[in-house]
Amino acid sequence: MKKLTAGVLILVLSSSLAVANAQQKKKDTIKTQDIEGVVVTALGIKREKKTIGYATSQVGGDDLKRSGESNIIQGLAGKAAGIQVTGSSGTPGASSKILIRGQKSINLSSQPIIVLDGQIIDNSVNNNAGQNSNLAGVDDSNRAIDINPDDIESVSILKGGAAAALYGENARNGVIIYTSKKGRKRKGIGIDFSTSTSFDMISRLPELQKTYAAGTNGKTYLAPAQYGSDGSIIANGTNQSWGPLISSVPGLQSYDNAKNFFETGMTNNYNLALSGGGDYGNFRASFGHIDQTGIIPNTSLKKTSFGVNSEFNLTDKLKAGADIKYSNTNGLRAQKGSNTAGVMLSLLRTPASYDLRDYETVQGYNKNYFGSYDNPYYTVNRNPYTDETNRSIVSGHITYNYSKALNMLLRAGVDTYTTHAQQNYSFSSNGNSTADGTGQVVVDTYTQSQYNLDLLFSGLVNIIPDKITLNYNVGGQIISKFGNDQYTQGSTMLEPNQFNLSNFTTFLANNTDSKQIKRGVYASAELGFYDQFYLTLTGRNDWSSTLPKQNRSYFYPSVSGSWIFNKTLNLPSWVNMGKVRMAYASTFASANPYNLTTTYNRPIYFDTFGPQLTAPYLGVGAYGLTTIAKNPNLKPERNKEFEIGLELELFKRLHLNASAYKSTNYDLLIQSPVPPSSGYQNYFTNGPTVENKGLEVELGYDILKNQNFSWSVNVNWAKNINKVINIQDNLNFSNEGVDFFSGNVVPAVIKGQPLGVLYGTAWERDSAGNLIIGTNGLPLVSAESQIIGNPNPDWLGGIRNNFSYKNLSLSFLLDIRKGGDIWNGTLARLNRLGVSQASADNRSATYVIPGVTESGAPNTVVIDNKTYYTSFVGDGSGSANEQQVEKNINWVRLRDVSLSYNFGKLLSNTESLSFIKDAQVTFSARNLFLITNYKGVDPETSIAGAASNTNGFDYFNNPGTKSYTLSLKFTF
């Protein structure tokens, strides 16, 4: 670690004349007062940057929008040090997960809280009408997708515990603060209008062979599934492509099913805003609409949003303001993953001798090469998943500025949304829960409401004028959450493909209510000494309704300090700012609701690749105790974090911001295995201790600056090391959550290892590390599972270049990741089935797997191509998960590139067009290229999505996309 630190600092300093900070705007390097700047911190409190003793990053709204992402979380990828963003896929509305400084929890979310204009908002993922697993179903949205990126002025990222202590529990994961655009003082009303059109294409797919036909023995062609006169299956066919050459079978031809299936997606985006202001106050009203179709047929996202914010000066001291945002988001989504109705599962396994476009029988039933799968065309056209979310975020505030020394803020808000979702499985589909083709409909209505109330008193006191100052904040907060889920499932159709609940004979209904209340009081005091030294103390006490009485109250403090040493040491004027900082904080997070008392519920047995067994069954209802025993003595998870940092501004051009931190998380909530004789499978309790430590560097330089031409380069780099440093013996080797493949590789919690290491079967080896080969020529599988991979990256980085020449500007962002392992279950299965290109490159080849026999002699047993790809590099009988993990995955991607021309002056100088104040045309692209050693789809993938802490799993994930966009923007 010490060598790494020294090496990084040497690299940073030696490169300082060529690079720049990605978040530092050029105008921030011009004047000292701009350098010392203002940053939005906890509770919307604005603080001078020089006084802050902890790490923050800033992202401009233009940078967020430049990414071309409709999801404001995905739009942050690659733009700040210490931020890891993982998209689940490239389908419209797919969720994105974000981590700041690594994973901190097992059972709870490790993602930062999201704050919009001072109000904490919901960013959860709800698998409403989908399967009860994140490994199948559809790619649901994280709810931050409801926010219009065009409404965002800036983003502040608070990384450490000291930065977030005043926001209360869960802020230990960091805070992302989005600030909306506001009106400003001006003559008349300003009008901003923009429109863009994007074209999306598939980014990457595994290499598939198109030479060999369906079959199992390498010689005989097997015909696809056969259907009788009534549309029922009479021969199941095969999913294997170990048949003869397609060219050797009369009447057969080769089809590129993947190429035929995927389409060019299209996105139209429109935004209109009216704004103004004067001595009375200001206002801004906005409208946005996105209409997106996906690369998977019959998938789409439509989002319409409205926003109004205003602030009025009631008197010289009293102001009142309100923010209102409404959105309507509609999704039409595709099935994914470990799913017999999954798009990619059936598509990628298709023998090249079959044309998937023939997807329906005469009766309109599912028709496929293999009777156990749904044809992907049938899935997208006959098994739609639709959802509609109506969301309102409303807040109001009153500020009273009695004097510089005493100010009051009262803010109240509500974030509420309702999602109506419906999953249809047509008659003959294999995707219904009973996997019997009798059809199914799932109707779900989910409502979530969160109420926020803040009262804050603040002020600035000159204890000794120009020498000692006190900036204080004292307040209280109440956050109340209420959820309701109404779920109904109808099974066994009467009349085919009529998806009204009255058309079904068997029903499963469930409703769930959830309530949680958190209360907190807090205070902070910032002491400034001679405009050179700053010391900030904070304290907060919370009460959570989800904890037992004896543990529901907890206090956590923070202390941070900064020293502006260029002023103290009287350094040369070219040292515009030099600051060292240090911070320590303690934070907490309470359990989710209803984990204190063991309750009764409806029994359910579920497998993502087969039928469900639920009550009521055959008209007989049942209930029983849950398999997880709850804990009446739960404690909150707690975190302690320490960080130090250095910030430099030199020559009014160079900016360096470097941080080192150590974050320790205690009493993590986990499900502990218990003896079955207890009547339970697991016991919910507090357990492991997990540590994150790392380095972050943001560095920037304005290389050239003159009237006509400028060039700035911006770099961010971060390394995080995650480790389980303490765990009870009975919890070691526990599963991390429930998102894993039963009996296969799992994400595990193991002492001395990062959270979520991949744990599974491995080859048996001798003391020298050689594979031990059995008499059949294949390695022996070890009797004990082992650690076989680590999905956490070694480091992350981003490089932004900005060029401008007169009215022309060019910007591009390179996003870089080094290391991290991925279980490529997709490729393993394709190898096993003979569908991968590698399995077809030389079907007559033979192999001798390097290793030794059980006696220690070198292996000489020859195996054929099919055995090699089925059971060694595939996941067939006798295989080991170890072989299916791709190690040390790296990437360099062109995250975004944009070329803009501002022709506003040309128009405004024309008398008839003088009302146009500004005009700009931009051509941009996203994910234009990706260089990676990964053999699957885009390595930025997560089958479990943003609802899970699980990483590093690829099992027929939906692919990523690249896009090209043309946009116009006018200001009147």
XYZ file of N, CA and C in Angstrom, residues 546-551 591-599 626 628-636 667-672 680 682-687 728 731:
120
model
N -37.366 1.025 13.779
C -37.128 -0.363 13.376
C -36.220 -1.113 14.339
N -35.810 -0.471 15.422
C -34.930 -1.099 16.400
C -35.648 -1.262 17.731
N -35.189 -2.199 18.571
C -35.818 -2.359 19.895
C -35.583 -1.124 20.749
N -36.437 -0.951 21.736
C -36.419 0.254 22.559
C -35.049 0.537 23.142
N -34.347 -0.495 23.590
C -33.072 -0.282 24.252
C -31.946 0.112 23.284
N -32.179 -0.061 21.970
C -31.114 0.223 20.993
C -31.511 1.269 19.952
N -31.865 -1.245 10.968
C -32.389 -2.341 10.152
C -33.608 -1.900 9.359
N -33.936 -2.681 8.353
C -35.188 -2.473 7.642
C -36.355 -2.846 8.555
N -37.556 -2.401 8.247
C -38.699 -2.681 9.129
C -38.973 -4.175 9.302
N -39.531 -4.510 10.476
C -40.094 -5.821 10.776
C -39.052 -6.941 10.817
N -37.951 -6.676 11.511
C -36.938 -7.704 11.722
C -36.713 -7.998 13.198
N -37.670 -7.592 14.024
C -37.545 -7.829 15.461
C -38.385 -9.004 15.934
N -39.484 -9.278 15.262
C -40.428 -10.308 15.698
C -40.642 -11.331 14.592
N -40.526 -12.612 14.940
C -40.770 -13.686 13.980
C -42.264 -13.786 13.715
N -42.623 -13.735 12.457
C -44.038 -13.676 12.086
C -44.441 -14.879 11.234
N -41.957 -17.859 9.390
C -40.917 -17.643 8.393
C -39.722 -18.533 8.701
N -36.781 -17.526 8.644
C -35.751 -16.674 9.243
C -36.243 -16.223 10.614
N -35.565 -16.636 11.662
C -35.913 -16.200 13.014
C -35.432 -14.769 13.215
N -36.325 -13.893 13.665
C -35.985 -12.497 13.851
C -35.367 -12.264 15.234
N -34.820 -11.075 15.429
C -33.999 -10.810 16.615
C -34.542 -9.599 17.370
N -35.062 -9.778 18.587
C -35.598 -8.638 19.350
C -34.518 -7.759 19.967
N -33.242 -8.125 19.770
C -32.135 -7.359 20.359
C -31.210 -6.760 19.303
N -31.733 -6.510 18.122
C -30.903 -5.962 17.047
C -30.279 -4.617 17.438
N -29.066 -4.416 16.967
C -28.386 -3.137 17.119
C -28.231 -2.503 15.734
N -28.055 -1.202 15.677
C -27.795 -0.584 14.376
C -26.382 -0.901 13.904
N -20.879 -4.439 13.349
C -22.218 -4.980 13.646
C -23.095 -5.074 12.403
N -22.507 -5.518 11.290
C -23.298 -5.620 10.073
C -24.397 -6.662 10.232
N -25.564 -6.336 9.715
C -26.712 -7.237 9.783
C -26.523 -8.392 8.801
N -26.824 -9.605 9.277
C -26.575 -10.779 8.450
C -27.518 -11.895 8.891
N -27.760 -12.835 7.992
C -28.555 -14.017 8.328
C -27.606 -15.151 8.714
N -27.675 -15.541 9.971
C -26.789 -16.572 10.505
C -27.435 -17.947 10.370
N -35.923 -23.324 11.975
C -35.571 -22.207 11.108
C -34.338 -22.570 10.282
N -32.288 -19.697 9.190
C -31.352 -18.628 9.505
C -31.873 -17.788 10.667
N -30.948 -17.066 11.270
C -31.262 -16.170 12.378
C -30.728 -14.782 12.022
N -31.601 -13.782 12.041
C -31.217 -12.425 11.661
C -30.518 -11.755 12.840
N -29.273 -11.321 12.643
C -28.495 -10.832 13.773
C -27.415 -9.862 13.298
N -26.711 -9.282 14.256
C -25.538 -8.466 13.956
C -24.311 -9.356 13.901
N -23.351 -9.005 13.059
C -22.207 -9.882 12.917
C -20.922 -9.230 12.479
N -17.890 -13.826 13.293
C -18.090 -14.964 14.168
C -17.891 -16.261 13.378
N -20.600 -17.624 11.229
C -21.015 -16.797 10.094
C -20.016 -16.828 8.946
